[in-house]
Structure formats: C-alpha cells, structure tokens
C-alpha cells in the first residue's frame, strides 16, 4: 500500500512537470506557467493584433510626416527629410531605454503597458494641437491650400507631441516582439517551431497594420484632413492598449534579471585586475557554479568559448580567490562565473554584425523621405484619381506579405530538402546577406526611375508636384525590392538577435534591431547634409533641392547602392567570423547552425 502511494506521488509530480513550461516562464501570479492555460497562440494572436493596431497608429503619423512638415509647417524638402530621419531615429533609440527597463527591472509586460500609455498620450496631444492650432485656416495642408504661420508655442507643442509618440512607440516595440516570443516554450518541439514562425507573422502584422495607414489614412492626410488622420491613429492606439490589457491573465513572463551594466562592468574589472596572470589551457579550471545558481538568476548557463580569451581571466580562480572562498567571501568584482563572462562575449560577437545592418537601414528609411518626395514630383493622376505619394509604400507591404509566404512555404522547405545533413533552410545570417543584395537592387532601381523622371520633367515649374509625365507607378519595383529585402533582413535579424542573446538580454536583442534602424536614420540625415553641402558649392542647386527637377536625386540613390555594396563585403567577412552562442542543453547540430554563414 505504501509503495502504491509512492508511485502515485511520483506520477503526480511527473504530470505536473509535463504540464508546466520548461523554459522557466511564470504566470501572472508568479507560479510556474502551465502550458494548457497560458501562452501559445491564444496569447500570440492577442499580441499580433495589438502589434497591428499599434503599427496602424504609428504609421498614421510617420507615413506622411514629411508632407506635413513641408505643407503645414512650411519646411523645404531637405529640412523635412532630415527632420523625419531624426524623428524616426529617435523612435528607435528609445528602444534601448525600453529594453533596459524591461530586462533589468520592470519585465516585458509592465514595460509594454507603460510605454503604450505614453504612446496614446502623445497621439492625443498631436491630434489636439493639429486641430486647434496648426491646421489654420481650416482645410489647409493639402496640395493647394497653404497654412499660415505658427507661433513658437504651437511649434513646440507639435514637436513635444511627436516625440512623446517616439518615446512611447520606441519603448514598446522591442519588448512586444520579445514578449510575443516568450509565449512559446522553445524547449518544447511543437512550441519551438511556433516560436520561429511567430517572428514572421509578427513582421507581417506590423506591415498589415501599416497598410491602412499607407492607403486610407494616407489619402485623407494627403487631402488635408490631418486632424482626422491623427484622431484615427489615437483611437487605434487606445484599442491596442485595451486589447493588450485584456490578455493579462493569459501571458507567460520571464523575471527581470537585474542591471546588465553592473554584470558587464564586473567582468571587465575582474579581467583587468588579473591582466598579468597566465591562463591555464584547461577551461574546466575556470570558476563556474552548479545548476541554475548563476549570477543571472533563473537563466540558462552559457558554455565556455575560446574567443576574447582576455575576458576569461575574470573567471580564473587565483590564490586570493581560494583564500576568500575558505573565509566564505565572494567578490564579483574579482571573480565572475563563466556564464557571466560569456554573456559579455555574446554581445561583443554580435556588435560587428549589428554595425553592418546600419547601412541597410539607411536604404530602408528612404521610403519615408526621398521616395515620397520623388513620387510627389511624378505624374500622380491616374484615371482622374490622385495617388497620394506616401501610399505607394503599400507596394512595400504587399511585397512583404508575398515574400513571407514564398519564403516560409516554398523557399525554406526547398532549401531544407536540398541540404543533406540538416532539416533547416537558410540560416539567419544568410538571409540577412540576401537582404543586403536585394537592397542594392532597390537603390539601383530608384536611381534608374529618377533618371527617366528627370527626362520627362518640366524643369521650370514653380510647384513641382506632378511636374513629370512619368507615372508614379514606375516606383513600384523599388518599393517591391525594399519589401523583399525586409523579409530577409529584418525578420532574419529579429530571429537572429533573439536567439543569439543571453536569456537576461532578450529585449536588448530586439532593441539592437531597432537601434540599427535608428542609427540608419541618423546616418541618412548626415548623408543628406553632406551631399547638399558638397553639391551646392559654386551656387549649384545641389542633388536634393526644393525643385527636384533641377537636382540629381538619382546620384543620391546610386551613392547609396555603392555604400551598400561595400557594406555587403564587410558583412560577409563578419558573418564568416561569427560563432553562435552555446547554451547548456542546446548543443545539437541545428542549434550550432543557427549562427552559421558558411553552411552549405
């Protein structure tokens, strides 16, 4: 009888272990998350819908911001393009703030909720300021009616509003992507496949959310109904917030891991203090801890690697460390476990790859600035219907949707069958390289279109909207190329940084993706400034003047294609050098291949 009770107790414990997730996630009450009652696609779909609505709201502002600055605030083309690049860059630089708070203190759920509230406040403020102060006289800001002058207070209120939008969206974005991935246990085979698929669907939701902004909202705003467009964005952001909060009890959570800056500093200080020590060849002699009792509480251990050997000195057990241990003293500023050292190594290995993505982001950001200005100077009337220049980015979204389907349903399975030793298709690094190649094609296509636009343009026009007889639909290939490149670059980037960052820095991994977009916008702004400074010498109009028909926008595009080609060569070298993270219990062949560029 006693044996039977023991057996029942063992079976009960096994059932409990089977019912709970294996990746360390917890539920709303802080208990181990139960698979059947938390996460998976129920929570994933809520997050995807939230992302779609929030993206609709964000792009309701961003997609036509360059036209708002030129038509309502009276800025010239170069200044407007620069201001849009700086604003977009600020959006993504705030992602580092959100990621830091999430990984260190608040956790992803709380961080997402707080920054979405800020996002809603910024949009409501923008809607009110536009309706009450900026759109004067009523109906101004379309192609024909010019708006009056604005006071310093009104301009300041506008910039305060759009930068609140930047703060809210920036802090929310890297965490919602990682929070969505948290809903799937990668240690479960079925949920692991769902987690990989989630990133593709997440990026698809992002693009479908912006489709409404780029078409319907873009049309209304182009016709001068700016306040209406901003109010729709505010309503969409509020709906996204309510939907997110409604799924609260269903979500899975990871506990925040504490301030990573202190952990990084400890490794650097400890390694520096032991800089004169000769390291043993045997890595097994380095300091480590047993089980889950690591310096990064609750996270998986990272196995030792041979790169950046100087940092290994932080884990070397010196005579002084042995004496301290005998006395029961542990000083993390002198001795760090291997996992903590490897956490720093992981970030250092990621940095060259991350830097190579910045030039791609310079190409990507042209859709919100130079592509729109180029489209406005083309023939925009088709069958008596005016095509808003910003709405052409709809072809980018359609291209993203098409290529996500082609990649997941055709290309990836085909590549998997061609490989003899692996069931995986292209690795994330290979996909990012393909994205760079397609980006080069996008810039070449845009440059060729601009050459032909100038050939059919009226160079003596005063207001150059629609001054060329070349149809705006000739822009379709460059938008389609950008969309295809996004599927390979940005989706691959999301998967790559999420997989290759330590457990305590997952939001930081997503923030790296967004920060590359941020720096891409700043670099784009810097390039425009440099190009205009150099090309306007000797009283020349420059490459991007107010009257594009007197400039050479095509040369800007060809310059970007050349820079991206150089970046591709550097990227290939960095990708060949890269070694993937090695987590305890995940050393199989497929995991090792995730960070491989050379797999054939």
Coordinates of C-alpha atoms in Angstrom, one line a residue:
X1 CA 0.0 0.0 0.0
X2 CA 2.8 2.3 0.9
X3 CA 4.6 1.5 -2.4
X4 CA 1.4 2.3 -4.3
X5 CA 1.1 5.7 -2.7
X6 CA 4.7 6.5 -3.5
X7 CA 4.1 5.5 -7.2
X8 CA 1.0 7.8 -7.3
X9 CA 3.0 10.7 -5.8
X10 CA 5.8 10.1 -8.5
X11 CA 3.2 10.0 -11.3
X12 CA 1.6 13.2 -9.9
X13 CA 5.0 15.0 -9.9
X14 CA 5.7 13.8 -13.5
X15 CA 2.3 15.1 -14.6
X16 CA 3.0 18.5 -13.0
X17 CA 6.4 18.7 -14.7
X18 CA 4.8 17.8 -18.0
X19 CA 2.0 20.4 -17.5
X20 CA 4.5 23.3 -16.9
X21 CA 6.7 25.0 -19.3
X22 CA 10.4 24.0 -19.3
X23 CA 11.9 27.4 -20.1
X24 CA 11.4 29.0 -16.7
X25 CA 8.4 31.2 -17.6
X26 CA 5.9 32.1 -14.9
X27 CA 2.2 33.1 -14.9
X28 CA 0.5 36.3 -13.7
X29 CA 0.7 35.1 -10.1
X30 CA 4.4 34.3 -10.2
X31 CA 3.8 30.5 -10.3
X32 CA 5.4 28.2 -13.0
X33 CA 3.4 28.7 -16.2
X34 CA 1.0 25.8 -17.1
X35 CA 1.2 25.0 -20.8
X36 CA -2.6 24.5 -21.3
X37 CA -3.6 27.7 -19.5
X38 CA -1.0 30.2 -20.7
X39 CA 0.9 31.4 -23.7
X40 CA 0.9 29.7 -27.1
X41 CA -1.2 31.0 -30.0
X42 CA -4.0 32.3 -27.8
X43 CA -1.6 34.9 -26.3
X44 CA 0.4 35.1 -29.5
X45 CA -2.7 36.2 -31.6
X46 CA -3.6 38.9 -29.0
X47 CA -0.1 40.3 -29.3
X48 CA -0.2 40.1 -33.1
X49 CA -3.5 42.1 -33.1
X50 CA -2.0 44.5 -30.6
X51 CA 1.0 45.0 -32.9
X52 CA -1.2 45.5 -36.0
X53 CA -3.3 48.2 -34.3
X54 CA -0.3 50.0 -32.7
X55 CA 1.5 50.0 -36.1
X56 CA -1.5 51.5 -37.8
X57 CA -1.4 54.2 -35.2
X58 CA 2.3 54.9 -35.5
X59 CA 2.4 54.9 -39.3
X60 CA -0.7 57.1 -39.4
X61 CA 1.7 59.8 -38.1
X62 CA 5.0 58.6 -39.7
X63 CA 4.0 57.8 -43.3
X64 CA 3.0 61.4 -44.2
X65 CA 5.1 63.3 -41.7
X66 CA 7.4 64.6 -44.4
X67 CA 4.5 66.1 -46.2
X68 CA 3.1 67.6 -43.0
X69 CA 6.4 69.3 -42.4
X70 CA 6.5 70.8 -45.9
X71 CA 2.8 71.7 -46.4
X72 CA 1.7 72.6 -42.9
X73 CA 4.9 73.9 -41.3
X74 CA 6.4 75.2 -44.5
X75 CA 9.8 73.4 -44.4
X76 CA 11.8 72.8 -47.5
X77 CA 12.4 69.2 -48.9
X78 CA 15.9 68.7 -47.4
X79 CA 15.0 70.0 -43.9
X80 CA 11.8 68.0 -43.9
X81 CA 13.7 64.8 -44.9
X82 CA 16.3 65.5 -42.2
X83 CA 13.7 66.1 -39.5
X84 CA 11.8 62.9 -40.4
X85 CA 15.1 60.9 -40.3
X86 CA 15.9 62.4 -36.9
X87 CA 12.4 61.7 -35.5
X88 CA 12.4 58.1 -36.8
X89 CA 15.9 57.7 -35.4
X90 CA 14.8 58.9 -32.0
X91 CA 11.9 56.4 -32.1
X92 CA 14.3 53.6 -32.3
X93 CA 16.9 55.0 -30.0
X94 CA 14.3 55.0 -27.3
X95 CA 14.0 51.2 -27.8
X96 CA 17.2 50.9 -25.8
X97 CA 15.5 52.6 -22.9
X98 CA 12.6 50.3 -23.1
X99 CA 14.8 47.2 -23.4
X100 CA 17.0 48.2 -20.4
X101 CA 14.0 48.8 -18.1
X102 CA 12.4 45.6 -19.3
X103 CA 15.4 43.3 -18.9
X104 CA 16.6 44.9 -15.7
X105 CA 13.6 45.9 -13.5
X106 CA 10.1 46.0 -14.9
X107 CA 9.8 42.9 -17.0
X108 CA 8.3 42.9 -20.6
X109 CA 4.6 43.1 -19.7
X110 CA 4.8 46.1 -17.4
X111 CA 7.2 47.9 -19.8
X112 CA 4.9 47.3 -22.8
X113 CA 1.9 48.6 -20.8
X114 CA 3.6 51.8 -19.6
X115 CA 5.0 52.8 -22.9
X116 CA 1.7 52.2 -24.7
X117 CA 0.1 54.6 -22.3
X118 CA 2.7 57.2 -23.2
X119 CA 2.1 56.4 -26.9
X120 CA -1.6 57.1 -26.6
X121 CA -1.0 60.4 -24.7
X122 CA 1.4 61.6 -27.4
X123 CA -1.1 60.8 -30.2
X124 CA -4.0 62.5 -28.4
X125 CA -1.8 65.6 -27.8
X126 CA -0.8 65.6 -31.5
X127 CA -4.4 65.4 -32.6
X128 CA -5.5 68.3 -30.4
X129 CA -2.6 70.5 -31.3
X130 CA -3.2 69.9 -35.0
X131 CA -6.9 70.5 -34.8
X132 CA -6.7 73.6 -32.5
X133 CA -3.5 75.4 -33.7
X134 CA -1.7 74.0 -36.7
X135 CA -4.4 73.4 -39.4
X136 CA -5.2 77.1 -39.9
X137 CA -7.0 78.1 -42.0
X138 CA -9.3 75.1 -41.9
X139 CA -8.6 72.6 -44.7
X140 CA -5.0 73.8 -45.3
X141 CA -2.2 71.4 -45.8
X142 CA -3.4 69.8 -49.0
X143 CA -1.5 70.2 -52.2
X144 CA -3.1 73.6 -53.0
X145 CA -4.0 75.4 -49.7
X146 CA -1.1 76.7 -47.8
X147 CA -1.2 77.0 -44.0
X148 CA -0.5 80.2 -42.2
X149 CA 2.5 80.9 -39.9
X150 CA 2.7 79.4 -36.4
X151 CA 3.9 80.7 -33.1
X152 CA 6.9 79.2 -31.2
X153 CA 4.5 77.7 -28.6
X154 CA 2.5 75.9 -31.3
X155 CA 5.6 74.5 -33.0
X156 CA 7.0 73.4 -29.6
X157 CA 3.7 71.6 -28.7
X158 CA 3.8 69.8 -32.1
X159 CA 7.4 68.6 -31.5
X160 CA 6.6 67.6 -27.9
X161 CA 3.7 65.5 -29.2
X162 CA 5.6 63.7 -31.9
X163 CA 8.5 63.0 -29.6
X164 CA 6.1 61.6 -27.0
X165 CA 4.9 59.3 -29.8
X166 CA 8.5 58.4 -30.4
X167 CA 9.1 57.6 -26.8
X168 CA 6.0 55.5 -26.4
X169 CA 6.4 53.5 -29.6
X170 CA 10.2 53.2 -29.2
X171 CA 10.0 51.8 -25.7
X172 CA 7.2 49.4 -26.6
X173 CA 8.4 47.9 -29.8
X174 CA 11.4 45.8 -28.8
X175 CA 9.6 44.4 -25.8
X176 CA 6.4 43.4 -27.6
X177 CA 8.4 41.3 -30.1
X178 CA 10.3 39.5 -27.4
X179 CA 7.2 39.2 -25.2
X180 CA 5.4 37.5 -28.0
X181 CA 8.2 35.0 -28.4
X182 CA 8.1 34.4 -24.7
X183 CA 4.7 32.8 -25.1
X184 CA 6.3 29.8 -26.8
X185 CA 8.5 27.3 -25.0
X186 CA 11.5 26.7 -27.2
X187 CA 12.3 23.5 -25.2
X188 CA 9.0 22.0 -26.5
X189 CA 9.4 20.8 -30.1
X190 CA 6.0 22.0 -31.3
X191 CA 6.1 25.3 -29.5
X192 CA 9.7 25.8 -30.7
X193 CA 8.5 25.7 -34.3
X194 CA 5.7 28.1 -33.4
X195 CA 8.2 30.5 -31.9
X196 CA 10.2 30.7 -35.1
X197 CA 7.0 31.2 -37.1
X198 CA 5.9 33.9 -34.7
X199 CA 8.6 36.3 -35.9
X200 CA 7.5 36.1 -39.5
X201 CA 3.8 36.6 -38.5
X202 CA 4.9 39.5 -36.2
X203 CA 6.6 41.3 -39.0
X204 CA 3.6 40.5 -41.3
X205 CA 1.2 42.0 -38.7
X206 CA 3.4 45.1 -38.5
X207 CA 3.2 45.6 -42.2
X208 CA -0.5 44.8 -42.5
X209 CA -1.2 47.3 -39.7
X210 CA 0.6 50.0 -41.7
X211 CA -1.3 49.1 -44.9
X212 CA -4.4 51.0 -43.7
X213 CA -2.2 54.0 -42.7
X214 CA -0.5 54.0 -46.1
X215 CA -3.7 53.8 -48.1
X216 CA -6.8 55.2 -46.4
X217 CA -5.2 57.4 -43.8
X218 CA -2.5 58.4 -46.3
X219 CA -5.2 59.5 -48.8
X220 CA -7.1 61.6 -46.2
X221 CA -4.0 63.3 -44.9
X222 CA -2.8 64.0 -48.4
X223 CA -6.1 65.7 -49.0
X224 CA -5.5 68.0 -46.0
X225 CA -7.6 66.0 -43.4
X226 CA -4.7 65.8 -41.0
X227 CA -6.6 66.1 -37.7
X228 CA -8.9 63.2 -38.8
X229 CA -6.0 61.0 -39.6
X230 CA -4.3 61.7 -36.3
X231 CA -7.6 61.0 -34.4
X232 CA -7.9 57.7 -36.1
X233 CA -4.4 56.9 -35.0
X234 CA -5.2 57.8 -31.5
X235 CA -8.3 55.5 -31.5
X236 CA -6.3 52.6 -32.9
X237 CA -3.5 53.0 -30.2
X238 CA -6.1 53.1 -27.5
X239 CA -7.8 49.9 -28.9
X240 CA -4.4 48.2 -29.0
X241 CA -3.8 49.1 -25.3
X242 CA -7.2 47.8 -24.2
X243 CA -6.6 44.6 -26.1
X244 CA -3.2 44.1 -24.6
X245 CA -4.5 44.5 -21.1
X246 CA -7.4 42.1 -21.8
X247 CA -4.9 39.3 -22.3
X248 CA -3.1 39.9 -19.0
X249 CA -4.0 36.6 -17.2
X250 CA -3.0 34.5 -20.3
X251 CA 0.5 35.7 -20.7
X252 CA 3.8 34.0 -19.8
X253 CA 6.5 36.0 -18.2
X254 CA 10.2 35.9 -17.5
X255 CA 11.6 37.6 -14.4
X256 CA 13.8 40.6 -15.0
X257 CA 17.5 39.7 -14.4
X258 CA 18.8 42.9 -12.9
X259 CA 21.0 45.6 -14.3
X260 CA 23.3 44.2 -17.0
X261 CA 25.6 47.1 -16.9
X262 CA 26.9 46.1 -13.5
X263 CA 27.4 42.5 -14.7
X264 CA 29.3 43.7 -17.7
X265 CA 31.4 46.1 -15.5
X266 CA 32.2 43.3 -13.1
X267 CA 33.7 41.1 -15.9
X268 CA 35.8 43.9 -17.3
X269 CA 37.1 45.0 -13.9
X270 CA 37.8 41.4 -12.8
X271 CA 39.7 40.6 -16.0
X272 CA 41.7 43.9 -15.8
X273 CA 42.7 43.1 -12.2
X274 CA 44.1 39.8 -13.4
X275 CA 45.7 41.0 -16.6
X276 CA 49.2 39.8 -15.7
X277 CA 48.0 36.2 -14.8
X278 CA 49.0 33.4 -17.2
X279 CA 45.8 31.5 -18.0
X280 CA 45.8 27.6 -17.9
X281 CA 44.9 25.8 -21.2
X282 CA 42.2 23.8 -19.4
X283 CA 38.9 25.7 -19.5
X284 CA 37.5 23.3 -16.9
X285 CA 39.5 25.0 -14.2
X286 CA 37.6 28.3 -14.6
X287 CA 35.1 29.3 -12.0
X288 CA 31.6 28.2 -12.5
X289 CA 28.5 27.5 -10.4
X290 CA 26.3 24.4 -10.3
X291 CA 22.8 24.1 -11.6
X292 CA 20.7 27.2 -12.0
X293 CA 22.5 29.1 -9.3
X294 CA 24.2 31.5 -11.7
X295 CA 24.9 35.2 -11.4
X296 CA 22.0 35.8 -13.7
X297 CA 19.2 34.3 -11.7
X298 CA 16.8 31.9 -13.4
X299 CA 18.6 31.9 -16.8
X300 CA 20.3 29.1 -18.5
X301 CA 24.1 28.6 -18.3
X302 CA 26.2 29.6 -21.2
X303 CA 29.1 27.2 -22.2
X304 CA 32.7 28.4 -22.5
X305 CA 34.0 29.6 -25.9
X306 CA 37.5 30.4 -26.9
X307 CA 37.0 33.9 -28.3
X308 CA 38.1 37.0 -26.3
X309 CA 40.3 35.0 -24.0
X310 CA 41.3 38.1 -22.1
X311 CA 37.9 38.1 -20.5
X312 CA 38.4 34.5 -19.3
X313 CA 40.7 36.0 -16.7
X314 CA 37.6 37.2 -14.8
X315 CA 36.7 33.6 -14.2
X316 CA 40.3 32.5 -13.3
X317 CA 40.5 31.3 -9.6
X318 CA 43.6 32.9 -8.1
X319 CA 45.2 32.1 -4.8
X320 CA 43.5 35.1 -3.3
X321 CA 40.1 33.9 -4.5
X322 CA 40.7 30.5 -2.9
X323 CA 41.6 32.2 0.4
X324 CA 38.4 34.3 0.1
X325 CA 36.3 31.2 -0.5
X326 CA 37.7 29.5 2.6
X327 CA 36.6 32.5 4.6
X328 CA 33.1 32.4 2.9
X329 CA 33.8 35.7 1.0
X330 CA 32.7 36.1 -2.7
X331 CA 33.6 39.3 -4.5
X332 CA 32.0 39.5 -8.0
X333 CA 34.4 42.4 -8.9
X334 CA 37.3 39.9 -8.7
X335 CA 35.8 36.6 -9.7
X336 CA 32.9 36.0 -12.2
X337 CA 31.3 32.7 -13.3
X338 CA 31.8 31.5 -16.8
X339 CA 28.2 32.3 -17.7
X340 CA 28.6 35.9 -16.8
X341 CA 31.9 36.2 -18.8
X342 CA 30.2 34.5 -21.8
X343 CA 27.3 37.0 -21.6
X344 CA 29.8 39.8 -22.3
X345 CA 31.4 37.7 -25.1
X346 CA 28.0 37.2 -26.8
X347 CA 27.3 40.9 -27.0
X348 CA 30.8 41.6 -28.3
X349 CA 30.4 39.0 -31.1
X350 CA 27.1 40.5 -32.1
X351 CA 28.4 44.1 -32.5
X352 CA 30.1 43.6 -35.9
X353 CA 27.0 42.0 -37.3
X354 CA 24.8 44.8 -35.9
X355 CA 27.1 47.5 -37.3
X356 CA 26.8 46.0 -40.7
X357 CA 23.0 46.4 -40.6
X358 CA 23.1 50.2 -40.2
X359 CA 23.7 50.9 -43.9
X360 CA 20.8 48.7 -44.8
X361 CA 18.6 50.9 -42.5
X362 CA 19.8 53.9 -44.4
X363 CA 18.3 52.4 -47.6
X364 CA 15.1 51.4 -45.7
X365 CA 14.5 54.9 -44.4
X366 CA 14.4 56.4 -47.9
X367 CA 10.8 55.1 -48.2
X368 CA 9.6 57.7 -45.7
X369 CA 11.6 60.6 -47.1
X370 CA 13.2 60.6 -50.6
X371 CA 10.8 58.1 -52.1
X372 CA 7.8 60.2 -51.1
X373 CA 9.4 63.4 -52.4
X374 CA 10.3 61.6 -55.7
X375 CA 6.8 60.3 -56.0
X376 CA 5.3 63.7 -55.4
X377 CA 7.2 65.1 -58.4
X378 CA 5.8 62.4 -60.8
X379 CA 2.5 62.0 -62.5
X380 CA 0.1 61.2 -59.7
X381 CA -3.2 61.4 -61.6
X382 CA -4.4 58.0 -62.8
X383 CA -7.9 57.8 -64.3
X384 CA -8.9 61.1 -62.7
X385 CA -7.8 59.8 -59.3
X386 CA -4.9 61.3 -57.4
X387 CA -2.5 58.8 -55.9
X388 CA -1.0 60.1 -52.6
X389 CA 2.8 59.6 -52.9
X390 CA 3.1 58.1 -49.4
X391 CA 0.5 55.4 -50.3
X392 CA 3.0 53.9 -52.7
X393 CA 4.6 52.2 -49.7
X394 CA 1.5 49.9 -49.9
X395 CA 3.5 48.0 -52.5
X396 CA 6.3 47.5 -50.0
X397 CA 3.7 46.0 -47.6
X398 CA 2.3 43.7 -50.3
X399 CA 5.8 42.7 -51.2
X400 CA 6.5 41.8 -47.6
X401 CA 3.3 39.7 -47.3
X402 CA 4.1 37.9 -50.6
X403 CA 7.7 37.1 -49.8
X404 CA 6.9 35.9 -46.3
X405 CA 4.6 33.4 -47.9
X406 CA 7.1 32.5 -50.6
X407 CA 9.9 32.1 -48.1
X408 CA 8.0 30.1 -45.4
X409 CA 6.0 27.9 -47.8
X410 CA 8.4 27.5 -50.8
X411 CA 12.0 28.7 -50.5
X412 CA 12.7 27.5 -46.9
X413 CA 11.3 23.9 -47.5
X414 CA 13.1 23.7 -50.8
X415 CA 16.4 24.7 -49.3
X416 CA 15.8 22.2 -46.5
X417 CA 15.3 19.3 -48.9
X418 CA 18.5 20.3 -50.8
X419 CA 20.6 20.1 -47.7
X420 CA 21.7 16.6 -46.9
X421 CA 22.5 16.9 -43.2
X422 CA 20.0 19.4 -41.9
X423 CA 16.3 20.0 -41.9
X424 CA 16.8 23.7 -41.6
X425 CA 16.7 26.1 -44.5
X426 CA 18.7 29.3 -44.8
X427 CA 20.3 30.5 -41.6
X428 CA 19.5 33.9 -40.2
X429 CA 22.9 35.2 -41.3
X430 CA 22.5 34.0 -44.8
X431 CA 19.1 35.6 -45.1
X432 CA 20.4 38.9 -43.8
X433 CA 23.1 38.8 -46.6
X434 CA 20.4 38.2 -49.2
X435 CA 18.5 41.2 -47.8
X436 CA 21.6 43.4 -48.4
X437 CA 21.8 42.2 -52.0
X438 CA 18.1 43.0 -52.7
X439 CA 18.6 46.4 -51.1
X440 CA 21.3 47.2 -53.6
X441 CA 18.8 46.3 -56.4
X442 CA 16.2 48.7 -54.8
X443 CA 18.6 51.7 -54.9
X444 CA 19.7 50.9 -58.4
X445 CA 16.0 50.7 -59.5
X446 CA 15.2 54.0 -57.7
X447 CA 18.1 55.7 -59.4
X448 CA 17.1 54.5 -62.9
X449 CA 13.5 55.7 -62.3
X450 CA 14.8 59.1 -61.3
X451 CA 16.9 59.4 -64.4
X452 CA 13.8 58.8 -66.5
X453 CA 11.6 61.1 -64.3
X454 CA 14.1 63.9 -65.0
X455 CA 14.0 63.2 -68.7
X456 CA 10.2 63.8 -68.7
X457 CA 10.1 66.6 -66.2
X458 CA 9.3 70.3 -66.5
X459 CA 12.4 71.9 -65.1
X460 CA 10.9 75.4 -65.0
X461 CA 8.0 74.5 -62.7
X462 CA 7.4 76.5 -59.5
X463 CA 5.5 73.9 -57.6
X464 CA 6.9 70.6 -58.8
X465 CA 4.2 68.2 -57.5
X466 CA 3.2 66.1 -60.5
X467 CA 5.6 68.1 -62.8
X468 CA 6.9 64.9 -64.6
X469 CA 4.8 63.0 -67.1
X470 CA 6.4 59.7 -65.9
X471 CA 3.7 57.8 -63.9
X472 CA 4.2 57.3 -60.2
X473 CA 3.6 53.6 -60.7
X474 CA 7.2 53.3 -62.0
X475 CA 8.2 53.4 -58.4
X476 CA 6.6 50.0 -57.8
X477 CA 9.8 48.0 -58.4
X478 CA 11.9 50.0 -55.9
X479 CA 9.2 49.6 -53.2
X480 CA 8.8 45.8 -54.0
X481 CA 12.6 45.3 -53.7
X482 CA 12.6 47.1 -50.3
X483 CA 9.7 44.8 -49.2
X484 CA 11.5 41.7 -50.3
X485 CA 14.7 42.8 -48.6
X486 CA 12.9 43.4 -45.3
X487 CA 11.7 39.8 -45.2
X488 CA 15.2 38.5 -45.4
X489 CA 17.0 41.3 -43.4
X490 CA 14.6 42.4 -40.6
X491 CA 12.8 39.1 -40.0
X492 CA 16.1 37.3 -40.0
X493 CA 17.5 40.0 -37.8
X494 CA 14.7 39.6 -35.2
X495 CA 15.2 35.8 -35.1
X496 CA 19.0 36.1 -35.0
X497 CA 19.3 38.6 -32.2
X498 CA 16.6 36.9 -30.1
X499 CA 18.4 33.5 -30.5
X500 CA 21.9 34.8 -30.0
X501 CA 21.4 37.0 -26.9
X502 CA 21.6 35.5 -23.4
X503 CA 18.3 34.9 -21.6
X504 CA 18.7 38.0 -19.5
X505 CA 19.1 40.3 -22.5
X506 CA 16.3 39.2 -24.9
X507 CA 14.7 42.6 -25.1
X508 CA 18.1 44.1 -25.7
X509 CA 18.5 41.8 -28.7
X510 CA 15.3 43.1 -30.2
X511 CA 16.4 46.7 -29.3
X512 CA 19.6 46.1 -31.3
X513 CA 17.4 45.6 -34.4
X514 CA 15.6 48.8 -33.8
X515 CA 18.7 50.7 -32.9
X516 CA 20.2 49.8 -36.2
X517 CA 17.2 51.5 -37.8
X518 CA 17.7 54.5 -35.6
X519 CA 21.3 54.9 -36.5
X520 CA 20.4 54.3 -40.1
X521 CA 18.1 57.3 -39.9
X522 CA 20.8 59.5 -38.4
X523 CA 23.3 58.3 -41.0
X524 CA 20.8 59.1 -43.7
X525 CA 20.3 62.6 -42.2
X526 CA 24.1 63.1 -42.1
X527 CA 24.5 61.9 -45.7
X528 CA 21.8 64.3 -46.9
X529 CA 23.5 67.2 -45.1
X530 CA 26.9 66.2 -46.6
X531 CA 25.5 65.7 -50.1
X532 CA 23.8 69.1 -50.0
X533 CA 26.8 70.9 -48.6
X534 CA 29.2 69.4 -51.3
X535 CA 26.8 69.5 -54.2
X536 CA 25.7 73.2 -53.6
X537 CA 29.1 74.6 -54.0
X538 CA 29.7 77.2 -56.7
X539 CA 26.0 78.2 -56.4
X540 CA 24.8 74.9 -57.8
X541 CA 21.2 73.7 -56.8
X542 CA 22.5 70.5 -55.3
X543 CA 21.4 66.9 -55.6
X544 CA 18.2 67.4 -53.5
X545 CA 17.0 71.0 -54.0
X546 CA 13.4 72.2 -53.3
X547 CA 12.8 71.8 -57.0
X548 CA 13.8 68.2 -57.6
X549 CA 13.7 68.8 -61.4
X550 CA 16.8 71.0 -61.0
X551 CA 18.7 68.4 -58.9
X552 CA 20.2 64.9 -59.2
X553 CA 18.3 62.7 -56.8
X554 CA 19.4 59.8 -58.9
X555 CA 23.0 60.3 -57.8
X556 CA 22.0 60.0 -54.2
X557 CA 20.4 56.7 -54.9
X558 CA 23.5 55.4 -56.8
X559 CA 25.7 56.6 -53.9
X560 CA 23.6 54.5 -51.5
X561 CA 23.8 51.5 -53.8
X562 CA 27.6 51.8 -53.8
X563 CA 27.8 52.2 -49.9
X564 CA 25.5 49.1 -49.5
X565 CA 27.8 47.1 -51.8
X566 CA 30.8 47.9 -49.6
X567 CA 28.7 47.1 -46.6
X568 CA 27.8 43.7 -48.1
X569 CA 31.5 42.8 -48.5
X570 CA 32.3 43.7 -44.9
X571 CA 29.2 41.9 -43.7
X572 CA 30.2 38.6 -45.4
X573 CA 33.6 38.8 -43.6
X574 CA 31.9 39.4 -40.2
X575 CA 29.4 36.7 -40.7
X576 CA 32.1 34.1 -41.6
X577 CA 33.9 35.0 -38.4
X578 CA 30.8 34.8 -36.1
X579 CA 30.4 31.9 -33.7
X580 CA 27.0 31.2 -32.2
X581 CA 26.0 31.2 -28.5
X582 CA 26.3 27.8 -26.7
X583 CA 23.6 27.2 -24.1
X584 CA 23.7 24.3 -21.7
X585 CA 21.4 21.6 -23.0
X586 CA 21.2 23.0 -26.5
X587 CA 24.3 21.7 -28.3
X588 CA 22.7 19.9 -31.2
X589 CA 23.7 20.4 -34.8
X590 CA 20.7 22.6 -35.7
X591 CA 21.4 25.0 -32.8
X592 CA 25.0 25.3 -33.8
X593 CA 24.0 26.1 -37.4
X594 CA 21.7 29.0 -36.4
X595 CA 24.7 31.4 -36.3
X596 CA 26.4 29.9 -39.3
X597 CA 27.0 31.7 -42.5
X598 CA 29.1 29.0 -44.2
X599 CA 26.6 26.2 -44.0
X600 CA 26.1 24.6 -47.5

